[in-house]
Amino acid sequence: MKFVTETGLNDPLLKFSLFPNSQNLYLRNLHEVVLSFLAYSIIYEYLSTPILDIFLPLFFVGKKRAKQLEQWKDLKTSKDNKKKQSFLNYKVHIVTMVQCLISIALVLPTLNLDFGLNIIYFQDDFITMISSVTAGYFLWDLYVCVKWFELFQFEFLIHAICSLFVFISAIHPNYQNYVSKFLLFELSSPFVNVNWLFSTLMKEFEVQIPMILNAINGILLMLVFFLVRICWGWSCILIMAYQVYSKKWYADPNFPKTVMIITFSINMALNTLNCVWLNKMVKIAKKMAGVGASKKKD
């Protein structure tokens, strides 16, 4: 099978491969999946807490600062199950923020890839690296969702499994020209993480987040989420489906039918889940707007 390459970018991690000359891309890029998994595990276990110790106290100001610092210290060391889960959530959000920023940085140089590239025969070393590194993250995500299922519940577990399948499959030349397009979804993740941080700090530490700051992030969150996960999410998968049909790629003997059917199904399911999540965001925003309006009247 003859592959074509397009980005002109090199895989900087390929020199560390245990199988640099292998024609099997799963073997050749296995180290990137493993290194990515280990990197996110290290961030979670050893780096997230020091980062939080530096970052969170910046929000603790005024008369309540001493009390808030004591609460944070207690949250880190408490053996209470609820508090342990809360601390875990802070650490996980540090990892997810790092991951989304890395993903955004990696995909930006590849956004010019043509939609018309053949999804069966297009293979690029840099895209393969992106797929491998992302697969390593979702492997870590799956581990976290299984280990702390009580906290993250079924929908996050399914999301981790589905995302892992999509990017593991993309290490091989299956829709590699769409990898960057799928990862554009991560543009909304920084706003999701900031929104979680603001709401959690207000609830757990009684931190006073400026209303204008909270409102700006909330508006950007819903706008970007709607554009990249709803509008772009549905458009992207429909464009792919149209190309598979119109260009008759499905008739090629090398067409990965099973992988593509599962991938289409996963994307349809995740796009639907994103619609559900957006609906929840809108309801919360309306509720908060109502509370804000009633306070002004008072």
Tab-separated table of C-alpha atoms in Angstrom:
chain	number	residue	atom	x	y	z
A	1	MET	CA	0.000	0.000	0.000
A	2	LYS	CA	1.499	3.342	-1.054
A	3	PHE	CA	0.982	6.257	1.316
A	4	VAL	CA	1.238	9.991	0.627
A	5	THR	CA	2.475	12.725	2.954
A	6	GLU	CA	1.464	16.366	2.989
A	7	THR	CA	2.400	18.512	6.007
A	8	GLY	CA	6.160	18.522	5.432
A	9	LEU	CA	6.614	18.430	9.214
A	10	ASN	CA	8.839	15.888	10.926
A	11	ASP	CA	8.005	13.786	13.953
A	12	PRO	CA	10.504	15.010	16.602
A	13	LEU	CA	9.855	11.957	18.792
A	14	LEU	CA	10.523	9.368	16.095
A	15	LYS	CA	14.225	9.199	17.000
A	16	PHE	CA	13.239	7.602	20.316
A	17	SER	CA	11.341	4.749	18.663
A	18	LEU	CA	12.234	1.187	19.608
A	19	PHE	CA	11.208	0.132	16.096
A	20	PRO	CA	12.282	3.076	13.877
A	21	ASN	CA	12.370	1.043	10.664
A	22	SER	CA	9.152	-0.883	11.178
A	23	GLN	CA	6.466	-0.623	8.506
A	24	ASN	CA	3.901	-1.194	11.245
A	25	LEU	CA	3.013	2.291	12.477
A	26	TYR	CA	1.630	0.939	15.747
A	27	LEU	CA	5.026	-0.541	16.568
A	28	ARG	CA	6.974	2.420	15.228
A	29	ASN	CA	4.965	4.944	17.268
A	30	LEU	CA	4.244	2.801	20.325
A	31	HIS	CA	6.785	4.760	22.361
A	32	GLU	CA	4.828	7.981	21.774
A	33	VAL	CA	1.655	6.477	23.216
A	34	VAL	CA	3.600	5.191	26.230
A	35	LEU	CA	5.550	8.432	26.739
A	36	SER	CA	2.356	10.469	26.502
A	37	PHE	CA	0.598	8.249	29.049
A	38	LEU	CA	3.579	8.508	31.411
A	39	ALA	CA	3.878	12.281	30.937
A	40	TYR	CA	0.242	12.903	31.874
A	41	SER	CA	0.566	10.473	34.785
A	42	ILE	CA	3.611	12.395	36.059
A	43	ILE	CA	1.788	15.716	35.687
A	44	TYR	CA	-1.105	14.311	37.700
A	45	GLU	CA	0.929	12.606	40.427
A	46	TYR	CA	3.826	15.021	40.936
A	47	LEU	CA	3.270	18.380	39.200
A	48	SER	CA	-0.424	19.189	39.551
A	49	THR	CA	-0.309	19.808	43.313
A	50	PRO	CA	2.670	22.248	43.201
A	51	ILE	CA	0.961	24.074	40.311
A	52	LEU	CA	-2.246	24.318	42.326
A	53	ASP	CA	-0.314	25.485	45.414
A	54	ILE	CA	1.034	28.397	43.365
A	55	PHE	CA	-2.076	29.189	41.348
A	56	LEU	CA	-5.083	28.790	43.663
A	57	PRO	CA	-3.892	31.130	46.473
A	58	LEU	CA	-3.954	33.949	43.908
A	59	PHE	CA	-7.752	33.791	44.204
A	60	PHE	CA	-7.662	33.910	48.013
A	61	VAL	CA	-7.809	37.594	48.875
A	62	GLY	CA	-9.313	39.774	51.569
A	63	LYS	CA	-10.375	38.856	55.087
A	64	LYS	CA	-11.133	35.225	54.215
A	65	ARG	CA	-7.658	34.479	52.830
A	66	ALA	CA	-6.294	32.770	55.965
A	67	LYS	CA	-9.408	30.615	56.254
A	68	GLN	CA	-9.300	29.718	52.549
A	69	LEU	CA	-5.636	28.731	52.721
A	70	GLU	CA	-6.426	26.502	55.694
A	71	GLN	CA	-9.336	24.958	53.762
A	72	TRP	CA	-7.041	24.215	50.820
A	73	LYS	CA	-4.461	22.614	53.113
A	74	ASP	CA	-7.192	20.489	54.676
A	75	LEU	CA	-8.534	19.475	51.249
A	76	LYS	CA	-5.111	18.161	50.212
A	77	THR	CA	-4.556	16.069	53.341
A	78	SER	CA	-8.082	15.041	54.320
A	79	LYS	CA	-8.999	11.356	54.449
A	80	ASP	CA	-12.672	12.188	53.980
A	81	ASN	CA	-13.806	10.512	50.753
A	82	LYS	CA	-15.722	13.527	49.466
A	83	LYS	CA	-12.790	15.876	50.030
A	84	LYS	CA	-10.361	13.406	48.453
A	85	GLN	CA	-12.554	13.303	45.344
A	86	SER	CA	-12.689	17.089	45.258
A	87	PHE	CA	-8.883	17.346	45.433
A	88	LEU	CA	-8.608	14.678	42.731
A	89	ASN	CA	-10.852	16.772	40.489
A	90	TYR	CA	-8.557	19.790	40.834
A	91	LYS	CA	-5.565	17.680	39.811
A	92	VAL	CA	-7.394	16.132	36.864
A	93	HIS	CA	-8.345	19.569	35.560
A	94	ILE	CA	-4.690	20.620	35.582
A	95	VAL	CA	-3.918	17.642	33.340
A	96	THR	CA	-6.833	18.315	31.000
A	97	MET	CA	-5.789	21.962	30.649
A	98	VAL	CA	-2.234	20.937	29.738
A	99	GLN	CA	-3.578	18.397	27.243
A	100	CYS	CA	-5.914	20.774	25.444
A	101	LEU	CA	-3.205	23.443	25.124
A	102	ILE	CA	-0.766	20.867	23.719
A	103	SER	CA	-3.404	19.610	21.272
A	104	ILE	CA	-4.211	23.121	20.055
A	105	ALA	CA	-0.504	23.900	19.563
A	106	LEU	CA	0.060	20.661	17.624
A	107	VAL	CA	-2.889	20.974	15.254
A	108	LEU	CA	-2.407	24.626	14.253
A	109	PRO	CA	0.374	23.905	11.694
A	110	THR	CA	-1.748	21.176	10.073
A	111	LEU	CA	-5.076	22.950	9.570
A	112	ASN	CA	-4.340	23.578	5.896
A	113	LEU	CA	-4.649	19.880	5.043
A	114	ASP	CA	-7.021	19.375	2.128
A	115	PHE	CA	-10.376	17.758	2.868
A	116	GLY	CA	-10.017	15.819	-0.371
A	117	LEU	CA	-6.969	13.793	0.698
A	118	ASN	CA	-7.747	10.101	0.445
A	119	ILE	CA	-8.536	8.829	3.939
A	120	ILE	CA	-7.205	5.372	3.049
A	121	TYR	CA	-3.788	6.309	1.655
A	122	PHE	CA	-2.877	9.591	3.318
A	123	GLN	CA	-0.233	9.143	6.018
A	124	ASP	CA	1.972	11.791	7.563
A	125	ASP	CA	4.594	11.316	10.285
A	126	PHE	CA	3.577	14.472	12.154
A	127	ILE	CA	-0.123	13.539	12.087
A	128	THR	CA	0.783	10.031	13.258
A	129	MET	CA	2.634	11.597	16.197
A	130	ILE	CA	-0.387	13.775	17.055
A	131	SER	CA	-2.608	10.679	16.982
A	132	SER	CA	-0.187	8.729	19.180
A	133	VAL	CA	0.260	11.501	21.756
A	134	THR	CA	-3.506	12.059	21.907
A	135	ALA	CA	-4.122	8.319	22.248
A	136	GLY	CA	-1.705	8.310	25.195
A	137	TYR	CA	-3.745	11.027	26.880
A	138	PHE	CA	-7.044	9.194	26.397
A	139	LEU	CA	-5.420	6.012	27.710
A	140	TRP	CA	-4.625	7.981	30.872
A	141	ASP	CA	-8.157	9.423	30.816
A	142	LEU	CA	-9.610	5.913	30.615
A	143	TYR	CA	-7.453	4.790	33.544
A	144	VAL	CA	-8.698	7.723	35.649
A	145	CYS	CA	-12.345	7.139	34.700
A	146	VAL	CA	-12.116	3.455	35.638
A	147	LYS	CA	-10.178	3.993	38.871
A	148	TRP	CA	-12.495	6.778	40.079
A	149	PHE	CA	-15.690	5.701	38.362
A	150	GLU	CA	-17.732	6.896	41.346
A	151	LEU	CA	-16.622	10.461	40.616
A	152	PHE	CA	-16.649	10.570	36.806
A	153	GLN	CA	-19.577	8.228	36.120
A	154	PHE	CA	-20.623	6.431	32.957
A	155	GLU	CA	-20.698	9.271	30.407
A	156	PHE	CA	-17.056	10.244	30.976
A	157	LEU	CA	-15.991	6.595	30.822
A	158	ILE	CA	-17.755	6.149	27.468
A	159	HIS	CA	-16.219	9.387	26.188
A	160	ALA	CA	-12.728	8.137	27.123
A	161	ILE	CA	-13.256	4.742	25.447
A	162	CYS	CA	-14.663	6.272	22.260
A	163	SER	CA	-11.952	8.925	21.985
A	164	LEU	CA	-9.229	6.349	22.596
A	165	PHE	CA	-10.605	4.184	19.782
A	166	VAL	CA	-10.719	7.119	17.335
A	167	PHE	CA	-7.107	8.166	17.908
A	168	ILE	CA	-5.671	4.654	18.203
A	169	SER	CA	-7.284	3.930	14.830
A	170	ALA	CA	-5.798	7.128	13.369
A	171	ILE	CA	-2.222	5.995	14.075
A	172	HIS	CA	-2.726	3.737	11.066
A	173	PRO	CA	-3.726	5.596	7.863
A	174	ASN	CA	-7.421	5.796	8.663
A	175	TYR	CA	-8.734	9.359	8.144
A	176	GLN	CA	-5.397	10.943	9.192
A	177	ASN	CA	-6.267	14.153	7.331
A	178	TYR	CA	-9.222	14.505	9.723
A	179	VAL	CA	-7.231	14.139	12.958
A	180	SER	CA	-6.518	17.879	13.208
A	181	LYS	CA	-10.098	18.649	12.289
A	182	PHE	CA	-11.392	16.423	15.098
A	183	LEU	CA	-8.978	18.003	17.585
A	184	LEU	CA	-10.347	21.471	16.846
A	185	PHE	CA	-12.967	20.481	19.424
A	186	GLU	CA	-10.292	21.207	22.045
A	187	LEU	CA	-10.607	24.945	21.378
A	188	SER	CA	-13.515	24.968	23.821
A	189	SER	CA	-11.712	23.019	26.560
A	190	PRO	CA	-9.780	25.939	28.151
A	191	PHE	CA	-13.081	27.765	28.704
A	192	VAL	CA	-14.641	24.580	30.125
A	193	ASN	CA	-11.774	24.239	32.607
A	194	VAL	CA	-11.890	27.902	33.641
A	195	ASN	CA	-15.659	27.680	34.081
A	196	TRP	CA	-15.236	24.617	36.308
A	197	LEU	CA	-12.542	26.379	38.343
A	198	PHE	CA	-14.614	29.519	38.902
A	199	SER	CA	-17.760	27.647	39.927
A	200	THR	CA	-15.834	25.268	42.212
A	201	LEU	CA	-13.878	28.037	43.942
A	202	MET	CA	-17.081	29.986	44.573
A	203	LYS	CA	-18.823	26.915	45.973
A	204	GLU	CA	-16.041	25.330	48.044
A	205	PHE	CA	-14.001	28.368	49.141
A	206	GLU	CA	-16.527	31.216	48.862
A	207	VAL	CA	-14.157	32.996	46.480
A	208	GLN	CA	-15.608	36.173	44.976
A	209	ILE	CA	-15.030	35.908	41.226
A	210	PRO	CA	-15.766	39.239	39.487
A	211	MET	CA	-19.129	38.864	37.758
A	212	ILE	CA	-17.842	40.397	34.517
A	213	LEU	CA	-14.962	37.898	34.380
A	214	ASN	CA	-17.285	34.962	34.997
A	215	ALA	CA	-19.778	36.259	32.435
A	216	ILE	CA	-17.136	36.770	29.723
A	217	ASN	CA	-15.768	33.252	30.182
A	218	GLY	CA	-19.292	31.793	30.236
A	219	ILE	CA	-20.282	33.555	27.020
A	220	LEU	CA	-17.045	32.541	25.275
A	221	LEU	CA	-17.494	28.980	26.525
A	222	MET	CA	-20.984	28.612	25.062
A	223	LEU	CA	-20.070	30.416	21.835
A	224	VAL	CA	-16.875	28.459	21.143
A	225	PHE	CA	-18.463	25.184	22.294
A	226	PHE	CA	-21.383	25.755	19.917
A	227	LEU	CA	-19.123	26.663	16.986
A	228	VAL	CA	-16.473	23.933	17.297
A	229	ARG	CA	-18.348	21.039	18.903
A	230	ILE	CA	-21.834	21.479	17.453
A	231	CYS	CA	-21.517	23.359	14.147
A	232	TRP	CA	-18.066	22.085	13.220
A	233	GLY	CA	-18.548	18.668	14.843
A	234	TRP	CA	-21.599	17.799	12.750
A	235	SER	CA	-20.206	19.459	9.598
A	236	CYS	CA	-16.906	17.587	9.833
A	237	ILE	CA	-18.415	14.115	10.094
A	238	LEU	CA	-20.987	14.852	7.366
A	239	ILE	CA	-18.258	16.103	5.008
A	240	MET	CA	-16.292	12.915	5.632
A	241	ALA	CA	-19.363	10.765	4.993
A	242	TYR	CA	-20.124	12.660	1.780
A	243	GLN	CA	-16.558	12.197	0.521
A	244	VAL	CA	-16.539	8.484	1.293
A	245	TYR	CA	-19.727	8.148	-0.741
A	246	SER	CA	-19.095	10.622	-3.587
A	247	LYS	CA	-15.481	9.560	-4.205
A	248	LYS	CA	-16.464	5.886	-3.816
A	249	TRP	CA	-13.688	5.258	-1.305
A	250	TYR	CA	-15.937	2.605	0.205
A	251	ALA	CA	-15.390	0.500	-2.927
A	252	ASP	CA	-11.608	0.361	-2.435
A	253	PRO	CA	-10.536	-3.102	-1.188
A	254	ASN	CA	-8.317	-1.378	1.422
A	255	PHE	CA	-11.196	0.698	2.813
A	256	PRO	CA	-11.380	0.010	6.601
A	257	LYS	CA	-15.126	-0.625	6.748
A	258	THR	CA	-15.364	-1.741	10.367
A	259	VAL	CA	-13.183	1.100	11.658
A	260	MET	CA	-15.103	3.692	9.654
A	261	ILE	CA	-18.526	2.429	10.743
A	262	ILE	CA	-17.448	2.533	14.399
A	263	THR	CA	-15.815	5.964	13.948
A	264	PHE	CA	-18.918	7.436	12.313
A	265	SER	CA	-21.097	5.985	15.064
A	266	ILE	CA	-18.806	7.340	17.792
A	267	ASN	CA	-18.769	10.817	16.276
A	268	MET	CA	-22.540	10.871	15.918
A	269	ALA	CA	-22.888	9.785	19.560
A	270	LEU	CA	-20.335	12.320	20.848
A	271	ASN	CA	-21.887	15.117	18.792
A	272	THR	CA	-25.246	14.249	20.333
A	273	LEU	CA	-23.661	14.213	23.808
A	274	ASN	CA	-22.188	17.652	23.086
A	275	CYS	CA	-25.698	18.905	22.297
A	276	VAL	CA	-26.852	17.590	25.683
A	277	TRP	CA	-23.921	19.294	27.449
A	278	LEU	CA	-24.579	22.588	25.652
A	279	ASN	CA	-28.226	22.422	26.683
A	280	LYS	CA	-27.117	21.996	30.320
A	281	MET	CA	-24.791	25.011	29.997
A	282	VAL	CA	-27.589	27.186	28.632
A	283	LYS	CA	-29.917	26.150	31.482
A	284	ILE	CA	-27.245	26.942	34.083
A	285	ALA	CA	-26.528	30.300	32.413
A	286	LYS	CA	-30.236	31.193	32.442
A	287	LYS	CA	-30.489	30.219	36.098
A	288	MET	CA	-27.453	32.329	37.038
A	289	ALA	CA	-28.782	35.264	35.003
A	290	GLY	CA	-32.074	34.994	36.895
A	291	VAL	CA	-30.285	34.986	40.248
A	292	GLY	CA	-28.203	37.995	39.199
A	293	ALA	CA	-31.294	39.911	38.102
A	294	SER	CA	-33.130	39.191	41.372
A	295	LYS	CA	-30.123	40.383	43.409
A	296	LYS	CA	-30.094	43.671	41.500
A	297	LYS	CA	-33.791	44.206	42.280
A	298	ASP	CA	-33.140	43.568	45.958
